[in-house]
CSV table of C-alpha atoms in Angstrom, one decimal:
chain,number,residue,atom,x,y,z
A,12,MET,CA,0.0,0.0,0.0
A,13,ALA,CA,1.4,3.4,-0.9
A,14,GLU,CA,2.3,5.8,1.9
A,15,GLN,CA,0.2,9.0,2.0
A,16,LEU,CA,2.2,12.2,1.7
A,17,GLU,CA,2.3,14.3,4.9
A,18,PHE,CA,2.6,18.0,4.7
A,19,PHE,CA,3.4,18.4,8.4
A,20,ALA,CA,5.6,16.2,10.5
A,21,ILE,CA,3.9,14.1,13.1
A,22,PRO,CA,5.1,15.5,16.5
A,23,ASN,CA,6.3,13.3,19.3
A,24,PRO,CA,3.4,12.9,21.7
A,25,CYS,CA,5.6,13.0,24.8
A,26,ARG,CA,4.2,15.1,27.6
A,27,GLY,CA,7.2,15.0,29.8
A,28,ILE,CA,5.6,12.8,32.5
A,29,CYS,CA,7.6,9.6,31.7
A,30,GLU,CA,6.3,7.2,34.3
A,31,SER,CA,5.1,3.7,33.4
A,32,ASP,CA,1.8,2.3,34.6
A,33,SER,CA,1.3,-1.3,35.8
A,34,ARG,CA,0.8,-2.4,32.2
A,35,GLY,CA,4.1,-0.8,31.0
A,36,PHE,CA,2.5,2.2,29.2
A,37,CYS,CA,3.7,5.7,29.8
A,38,ARG,CA,1.2,7.7,32.0
A,39,GLY,CA,1.8,10.8,29.9
A,40,CYS,CA,1.6,9.7,26.2
A,41,TYR,CA,0.3,6.1,26.6
A,42,ARG,CA,3.1,4.6,24.5
A,43,SER,CA,4.9,1.4,25.4
A,44,ARG,CA,8.6,1.5,26.1
A,45,GLU,CA,9.5,0.1,22.7
A,46,GLU,CA,7.2,2.6,20.9
A,47,ARG,CA,9.0,5.5,22.8
A,48,PHE,CA,12.4,4.2,21.9
A,49,ILE,CA,11.8,3.7,18.1
A,50,TRP,CA,9.6,6.7,17.5
A,51,MET,CA,12.2,8.6,15.5
A,52,LYS,CA,12.8,5.6,13.2
A,53,LEU,CA,9.1,5.1,12.3
A,54,SER,CA,7.4,6.1,9.2
A,55,ASP,CA,4.5,8.6,9.4
A,56,GLY,CA,2.0,5.8,8.8
A,57,GLU,CA,3.5,3.8,11.7
A,58,LYS,CA,3.4,6.8,13.9
A,59,ARG,CA,-0.3,7.4,13.1
A,60,LYS,CA,-1.0,3.7,14.1
A,61,ILE,CA,0.7,4.2,17.4
A,62,LEU,CA,-1.1,7.5,18.1
A,63,HIS,CA,-4.4,5.6,17.3
A,64,LEU,CA,-3.4,2.9,19.8
A,65,CYS,CA,-2.5,5.6,22.4
A,66,HIS,CA,-5.8,7.2,22.0
A,67,HIS,CA,-7.6,3.9,22.7
A,68,ARG,CA,-5.3,3.3,25.7
A,69,TYR,CA,-6.2,6.8,27.0
A,70,LEU,CA,-10.0,6.1,26.6
A,71,ARG,CA,-9.6,2.7,28.4
A,72,GLU,CA,-7.9,4.5,31.3
A,73,LEU,CA,-10.7,7.1,31.5
A,74,LYS,CA,-13.3,4.3,31.6
A,75,ILE,CA,-11.4,2.6,34.4
A,76,LYS,CA,-11.1,5.8,36.4
A,77,ALA,CA,-14.8,6.5,35.9
A,78,LYS,CA,-15.7,3.1,37.3
A,79,GLU,CA,-13.4,3.7,40.3
A,80,ARG,CA,-15.2,7.0,41.1
A,81,ASN,CA,-18.6,5.3,41.0
A,82,ILE,CA,-17.8,2.6,43.5
A,83,ILE,CA,-20.7,2.0,45.8
A,84,PRO,CA,-19.8,3.1,49.4
A,85,GLU,CA,-19.8,0.6,52.2
A,86,HIS,CA,-22.6,2.4,54.0
A,87,PRO,CA,-24.8,4.0,51.3
A,88,GLY,CA,-27.3,6.6,52.5
A,89,LEU,CA,-31.1,5.8,52.3
A,90,PHE,CA,-31.8,8.6,49.9
C-alpha cells in the first residue's frame, strides 16, 4: 500500500511525565517502552497507528477511572 504524503511532521506525543503504569505504558503519552524508543525511526504511517493505539489506551484509562469513582460506598445513604 502506498504511503500517504504528509505536509506536516507528526510530532512526538511525549508530555514529559515519563512514568510507566502497571501495564508498562507511559502515563503521559500512553506509548509502550518500545514505541517510545523507536519513535524517530518510524514512518508517518506507523506513527499514526501508534497514536491511534495511544488514543484507545487513554480512553480505556478514562473508563477505568470513571468506574473507580462510581464505587458504591460501604454504607450507602437511604436517599
